[in-house]
Coordinates of C-alpha atoms in Angstrom, one line a residue:
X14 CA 108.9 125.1 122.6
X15 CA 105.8 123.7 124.4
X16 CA 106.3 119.9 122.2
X17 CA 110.1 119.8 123.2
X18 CA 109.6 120.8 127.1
X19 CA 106.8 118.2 127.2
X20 CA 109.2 115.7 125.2
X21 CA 112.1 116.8 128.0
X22 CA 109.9 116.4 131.0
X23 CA 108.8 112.4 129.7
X24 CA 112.1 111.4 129.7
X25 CA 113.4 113.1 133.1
X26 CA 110.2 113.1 135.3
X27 CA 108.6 109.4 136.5
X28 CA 105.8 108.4 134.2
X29 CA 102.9 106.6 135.1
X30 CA 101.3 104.0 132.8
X31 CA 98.8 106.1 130.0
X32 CA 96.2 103.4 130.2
X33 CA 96.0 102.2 133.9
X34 CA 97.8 104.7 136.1
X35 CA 100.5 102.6 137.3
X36 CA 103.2 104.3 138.4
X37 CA 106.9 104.6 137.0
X38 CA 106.2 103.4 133.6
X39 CA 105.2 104.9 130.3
X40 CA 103.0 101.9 129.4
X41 CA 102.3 98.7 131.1
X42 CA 102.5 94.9 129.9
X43 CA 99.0 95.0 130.4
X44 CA 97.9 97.9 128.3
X45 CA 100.8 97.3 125.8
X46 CA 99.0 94.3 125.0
X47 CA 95.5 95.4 124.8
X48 CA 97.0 97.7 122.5
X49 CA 99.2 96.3 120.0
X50 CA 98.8 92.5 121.4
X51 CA 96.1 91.2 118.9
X52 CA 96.1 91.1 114.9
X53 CA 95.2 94.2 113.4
X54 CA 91.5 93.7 111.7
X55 CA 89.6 95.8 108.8
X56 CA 87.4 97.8 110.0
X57 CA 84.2 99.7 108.8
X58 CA 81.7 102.1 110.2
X59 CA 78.0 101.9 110.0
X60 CA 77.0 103.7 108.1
X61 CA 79.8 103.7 105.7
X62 CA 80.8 107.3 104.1
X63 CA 81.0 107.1 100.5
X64 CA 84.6 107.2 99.6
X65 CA 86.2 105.3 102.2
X66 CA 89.0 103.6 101.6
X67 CA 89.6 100.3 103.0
X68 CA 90.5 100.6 107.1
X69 CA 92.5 98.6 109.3
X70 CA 92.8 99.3 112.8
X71 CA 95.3 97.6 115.4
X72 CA 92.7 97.7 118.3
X73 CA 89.0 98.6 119.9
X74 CA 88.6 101.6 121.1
X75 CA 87.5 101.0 124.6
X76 CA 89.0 101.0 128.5
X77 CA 92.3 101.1 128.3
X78 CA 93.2 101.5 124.7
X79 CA 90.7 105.1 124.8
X80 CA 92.4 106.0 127.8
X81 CA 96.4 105.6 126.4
X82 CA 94.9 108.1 123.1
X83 CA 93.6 110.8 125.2
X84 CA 96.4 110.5 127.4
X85 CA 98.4 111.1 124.5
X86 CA 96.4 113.6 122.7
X87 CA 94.9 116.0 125.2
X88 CA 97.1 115.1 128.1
X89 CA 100.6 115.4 126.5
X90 CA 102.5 112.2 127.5
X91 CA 104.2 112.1 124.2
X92 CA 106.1 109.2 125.3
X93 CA 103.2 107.2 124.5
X94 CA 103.8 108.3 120.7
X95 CA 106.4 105.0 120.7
X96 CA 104.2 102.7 121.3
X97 CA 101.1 104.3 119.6
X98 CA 103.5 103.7 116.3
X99 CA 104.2 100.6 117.0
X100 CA 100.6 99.7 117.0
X101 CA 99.9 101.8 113.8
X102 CA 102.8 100.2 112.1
X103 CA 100.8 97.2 112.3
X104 CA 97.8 97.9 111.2
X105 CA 99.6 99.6 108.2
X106 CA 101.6 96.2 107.3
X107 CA 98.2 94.8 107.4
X108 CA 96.3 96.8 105.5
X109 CA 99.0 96.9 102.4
X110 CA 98.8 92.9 102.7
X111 CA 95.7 92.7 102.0
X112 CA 95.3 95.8 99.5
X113 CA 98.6 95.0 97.9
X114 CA 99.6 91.4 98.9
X115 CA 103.5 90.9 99.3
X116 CA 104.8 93.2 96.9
X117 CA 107.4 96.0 98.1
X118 CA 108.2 99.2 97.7
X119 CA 107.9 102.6 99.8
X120 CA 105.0 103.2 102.0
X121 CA 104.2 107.0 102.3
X122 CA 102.2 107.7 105.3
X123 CA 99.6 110.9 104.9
X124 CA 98.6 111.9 108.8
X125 CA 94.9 113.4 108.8
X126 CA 95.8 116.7 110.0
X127 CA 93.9 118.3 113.2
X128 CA 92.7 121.4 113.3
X129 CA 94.8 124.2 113.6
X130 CA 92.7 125.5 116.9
X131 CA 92.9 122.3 118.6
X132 CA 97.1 122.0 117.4
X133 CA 97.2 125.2 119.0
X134 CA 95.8 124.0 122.1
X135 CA 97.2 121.1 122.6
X136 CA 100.8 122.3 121.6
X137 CA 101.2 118.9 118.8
X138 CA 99.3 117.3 116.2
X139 CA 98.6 113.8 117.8
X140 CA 98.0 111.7 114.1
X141 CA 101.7 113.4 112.9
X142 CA 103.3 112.2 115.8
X143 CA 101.5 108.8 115.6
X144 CA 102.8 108.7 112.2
X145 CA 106.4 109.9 112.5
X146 CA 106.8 106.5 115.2
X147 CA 105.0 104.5 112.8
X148 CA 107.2 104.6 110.0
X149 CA 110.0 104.4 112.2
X150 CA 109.0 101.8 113.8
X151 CA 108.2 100.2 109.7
X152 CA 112.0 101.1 108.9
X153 CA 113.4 98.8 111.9
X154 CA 111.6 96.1 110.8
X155 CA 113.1 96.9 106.8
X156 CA 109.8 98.6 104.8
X157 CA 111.0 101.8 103.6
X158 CA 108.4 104.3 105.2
X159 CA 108.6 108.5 105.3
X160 CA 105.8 111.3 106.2
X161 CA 104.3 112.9 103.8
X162 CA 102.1 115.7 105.7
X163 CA 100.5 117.1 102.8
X164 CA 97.0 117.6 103.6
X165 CA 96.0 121.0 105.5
X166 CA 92.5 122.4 106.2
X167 CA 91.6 125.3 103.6
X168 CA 88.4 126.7 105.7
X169 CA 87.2 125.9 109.8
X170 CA 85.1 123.2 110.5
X171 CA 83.3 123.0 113.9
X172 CA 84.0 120.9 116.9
X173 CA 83.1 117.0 115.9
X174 CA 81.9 116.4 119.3
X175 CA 78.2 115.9 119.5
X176 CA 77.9 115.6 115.6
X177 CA 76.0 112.2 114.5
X178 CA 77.8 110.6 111.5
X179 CA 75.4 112.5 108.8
X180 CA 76.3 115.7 110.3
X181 CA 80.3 115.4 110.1
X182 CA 79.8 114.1 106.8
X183 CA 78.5 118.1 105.9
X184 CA 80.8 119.4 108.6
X185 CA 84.1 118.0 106.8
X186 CA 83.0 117.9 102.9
X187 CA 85.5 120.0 101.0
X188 CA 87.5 121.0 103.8
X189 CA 91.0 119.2 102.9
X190 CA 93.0 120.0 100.4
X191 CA 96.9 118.6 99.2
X192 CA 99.4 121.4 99.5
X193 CA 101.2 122.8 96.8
X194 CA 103.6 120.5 95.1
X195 CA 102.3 117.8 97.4
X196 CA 100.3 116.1 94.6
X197 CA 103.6 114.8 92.8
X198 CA 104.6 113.2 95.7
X199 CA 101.6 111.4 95.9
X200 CA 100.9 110.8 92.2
X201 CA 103.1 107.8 91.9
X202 CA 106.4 108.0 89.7
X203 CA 110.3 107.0 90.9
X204 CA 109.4 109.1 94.2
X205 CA 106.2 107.2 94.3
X206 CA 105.0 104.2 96.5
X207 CA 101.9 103.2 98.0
X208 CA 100.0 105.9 100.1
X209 CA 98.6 105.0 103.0
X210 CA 95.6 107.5 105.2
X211 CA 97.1 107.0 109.2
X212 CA 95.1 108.4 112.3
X213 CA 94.5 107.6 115.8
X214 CA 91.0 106.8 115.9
X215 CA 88.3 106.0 113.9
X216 CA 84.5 106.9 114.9
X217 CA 82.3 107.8 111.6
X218 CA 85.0 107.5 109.3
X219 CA 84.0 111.2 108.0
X220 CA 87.6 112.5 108.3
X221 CA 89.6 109.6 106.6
X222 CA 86.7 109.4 104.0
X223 CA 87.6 114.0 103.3
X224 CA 90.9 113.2 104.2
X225 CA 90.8 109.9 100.6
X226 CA 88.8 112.6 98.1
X227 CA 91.4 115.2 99.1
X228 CA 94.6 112.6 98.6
X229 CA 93.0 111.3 95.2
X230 CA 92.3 115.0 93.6
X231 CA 95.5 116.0 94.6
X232 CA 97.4 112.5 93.2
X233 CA 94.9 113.1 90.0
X234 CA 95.9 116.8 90.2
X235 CA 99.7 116.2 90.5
X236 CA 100.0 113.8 87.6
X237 CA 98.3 116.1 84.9
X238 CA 100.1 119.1 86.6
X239 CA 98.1 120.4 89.5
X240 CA 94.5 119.9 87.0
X241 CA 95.1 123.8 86.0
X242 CA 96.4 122.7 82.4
X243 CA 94.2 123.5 79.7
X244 CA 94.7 119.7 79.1
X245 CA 93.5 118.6 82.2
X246 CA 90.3 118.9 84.8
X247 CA 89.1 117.1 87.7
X248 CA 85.8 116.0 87.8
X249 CA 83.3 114.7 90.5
X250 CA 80.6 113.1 89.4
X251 CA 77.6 112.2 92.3
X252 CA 74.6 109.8 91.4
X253 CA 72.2 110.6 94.4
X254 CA 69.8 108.4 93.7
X255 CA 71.6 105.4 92.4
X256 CA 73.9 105.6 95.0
X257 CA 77.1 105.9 93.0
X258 CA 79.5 108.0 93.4
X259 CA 82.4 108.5 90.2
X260 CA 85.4 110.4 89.9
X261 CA 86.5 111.2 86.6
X262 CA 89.4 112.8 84.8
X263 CA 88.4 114.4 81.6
X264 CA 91.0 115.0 79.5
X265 CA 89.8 117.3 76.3
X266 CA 91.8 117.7 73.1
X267 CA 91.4 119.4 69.5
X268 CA 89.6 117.2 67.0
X269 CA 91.3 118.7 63.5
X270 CA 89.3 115.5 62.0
X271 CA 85.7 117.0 62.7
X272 CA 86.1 121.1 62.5
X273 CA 87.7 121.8 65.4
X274 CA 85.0 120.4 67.7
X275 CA 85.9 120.0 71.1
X276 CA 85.9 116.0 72.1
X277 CA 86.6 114.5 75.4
X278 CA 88.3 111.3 76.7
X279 CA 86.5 110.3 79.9
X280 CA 88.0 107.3 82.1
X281 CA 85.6 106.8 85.1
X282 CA 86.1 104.8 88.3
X283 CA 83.1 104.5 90.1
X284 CA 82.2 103.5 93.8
X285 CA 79.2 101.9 94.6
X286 CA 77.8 102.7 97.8
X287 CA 74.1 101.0 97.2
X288 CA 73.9 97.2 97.0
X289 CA 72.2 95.7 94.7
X290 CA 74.2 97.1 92.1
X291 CA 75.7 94.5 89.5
X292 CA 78.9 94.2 88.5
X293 CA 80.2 96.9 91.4
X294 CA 82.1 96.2 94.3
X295 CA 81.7 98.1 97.7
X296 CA 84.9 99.6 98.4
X297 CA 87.2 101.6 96.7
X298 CA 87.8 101.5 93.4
X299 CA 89.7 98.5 91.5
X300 CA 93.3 99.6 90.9
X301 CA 93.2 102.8 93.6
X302 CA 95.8 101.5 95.8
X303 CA 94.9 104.3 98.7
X304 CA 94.2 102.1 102.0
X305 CA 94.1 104.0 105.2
X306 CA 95.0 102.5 109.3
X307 CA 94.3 104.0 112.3
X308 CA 95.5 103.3 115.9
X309 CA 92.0 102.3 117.3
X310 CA 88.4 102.2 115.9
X311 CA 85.0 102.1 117.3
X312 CA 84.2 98.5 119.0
X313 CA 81.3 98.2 116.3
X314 CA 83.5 98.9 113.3
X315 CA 85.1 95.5 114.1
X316 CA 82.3 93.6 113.2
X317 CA 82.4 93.8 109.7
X318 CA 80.4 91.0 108.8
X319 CA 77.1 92.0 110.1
X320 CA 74.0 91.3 108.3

């Protein structure tokens, strides 16, 4: 009742502008343009979480961009959630351009969710709004785009605030998981399409990076039937000290050919988070597919390039 009295009073009360103030419009030429107005660029933190899936974001999160999000998320003008979308939509186009060139197909967008104390307070979940306008905004312009809010916090995590990167790493680890039944929707298959991470800001990266291990056990999880067959396990492999980080399905059958000994088929993907490493590219892993946007990131993340 609290989301559709807030939606009510948007569209019968003046609005002021969510990133300057000015009155009698939801958002400005101005800030319209310092939000969605630019190409959306790849983005990466510093340092990078291991895990992260390639990020594009649509713009910096500074001045008047920072102050149309909090307007949105702790404020409640959820009129803002239009153009918000319209901003994610692009970065989303641009990051399955680059991941996946021009090929088509279905874009599933999986909102990182909040957490259920701060949904509570603020009376919406900011990133599933975000995300409801952006693949609406993707089906005007003829992608064929749904929500698929199947992630969900399985214990509390403390307030981010105040946490250095290192910190919200340990805060976050294991704290996602897929739903039930969510895992075949993201597994691929004639449901399937290409999965894409959406947020509205990215600072560390520690969320998206929970949020990508949580979407790939459950996609792994879903396609050999939730990992609980006897056929079937999930494993997580993690090379501390050569930096590398594998995850692994290990699939074990009966060998009648050498006395019933157990034998496993192991197909690894590995990401390399140390350089130096040959033959390994930093990233995500060849063939993975998951790419993630967010409305705004961190003005550093945009310089990519840095030595």
């Amino acid at each position: 009742m609290r989301g559709w009295w807030r939606d009510l009073t948007d569209l019968v009360l003046p609005a002021e502008c969510g990133g300057c103030g000015q009155p009698r419009t939801v958002l400005c030429p101005q800030c319209r343009t310092a939000l969605s107005g630019v190409a959306p660029c790849r983005v990466r933190p510093d340092p990078e979480p291991p895990g992260l899936p390639v990020v594009h974001a649509a713009a910096r999160y500074a001045d008047e961009v920072r102050a149309v999000l909090l307007a949105h998320k702790e404020r409640g003008a959820l009129a803002l959630a239009a153009p918000l979308g319209v901003a994610l939509a692009g970065a989303v186009r641009e990051g399955l351009r680059a991941e996946h060139g021009p090929r088509g197909g279905a874009v599933l967008l999986v909102p990182v969710p909040s957490a259920r104390g701060a949904v509570r307070a603020r009376g919406h979940d900011p990133a599933r709004r975000i995300a409801l306008a952006a693949a609406a905004e993707l089906r005007r312009a003829g992608t064929p785009a749904r929500v698929l809010a199947v992630l969900r916090q399985r214990r509390a995590v403390a307030d981010q605030s105040g946490l250095n990167s290192r910190q919200r790493l340990d805060n976050l680890a294991g704290a996602l998981e897929v739903a039930p039944g969510g895992g075949r929707l993201l597994g691929g298959g004639p449901g399937g399409g290409s999965v894409v991470l959406v947020d509205d800001l990215m600072t560390t990266g520690a969320s998206l990076a929970e949020a990508a291990r949580a979407v790939r056990e459950g996609a792994a999880g879903g396609a050999g039937g939730d990992g609980r067959e006897r056929t079937g396990r999930t494993v997580r492999l993690i090379g501390g000290d050569a930096g590398v980080t594998a995850v692994c399905t290990a699939v074990g059958r009966e060998d009648r050919q050498h006395r019933g000994e157990r034998s496993a088929e192991v197909k690894a993907e590995a990401v390399v988070r140390r350089h130096g490493v040959p033959g390994m590219a930093r990233g995500i892993p060849a063939g993975d597919g998951l790419c993630a946007a967010v409305v705004a990131a961190s003005p550093d993340a945009f310089e990519i390039n840095r030595n």
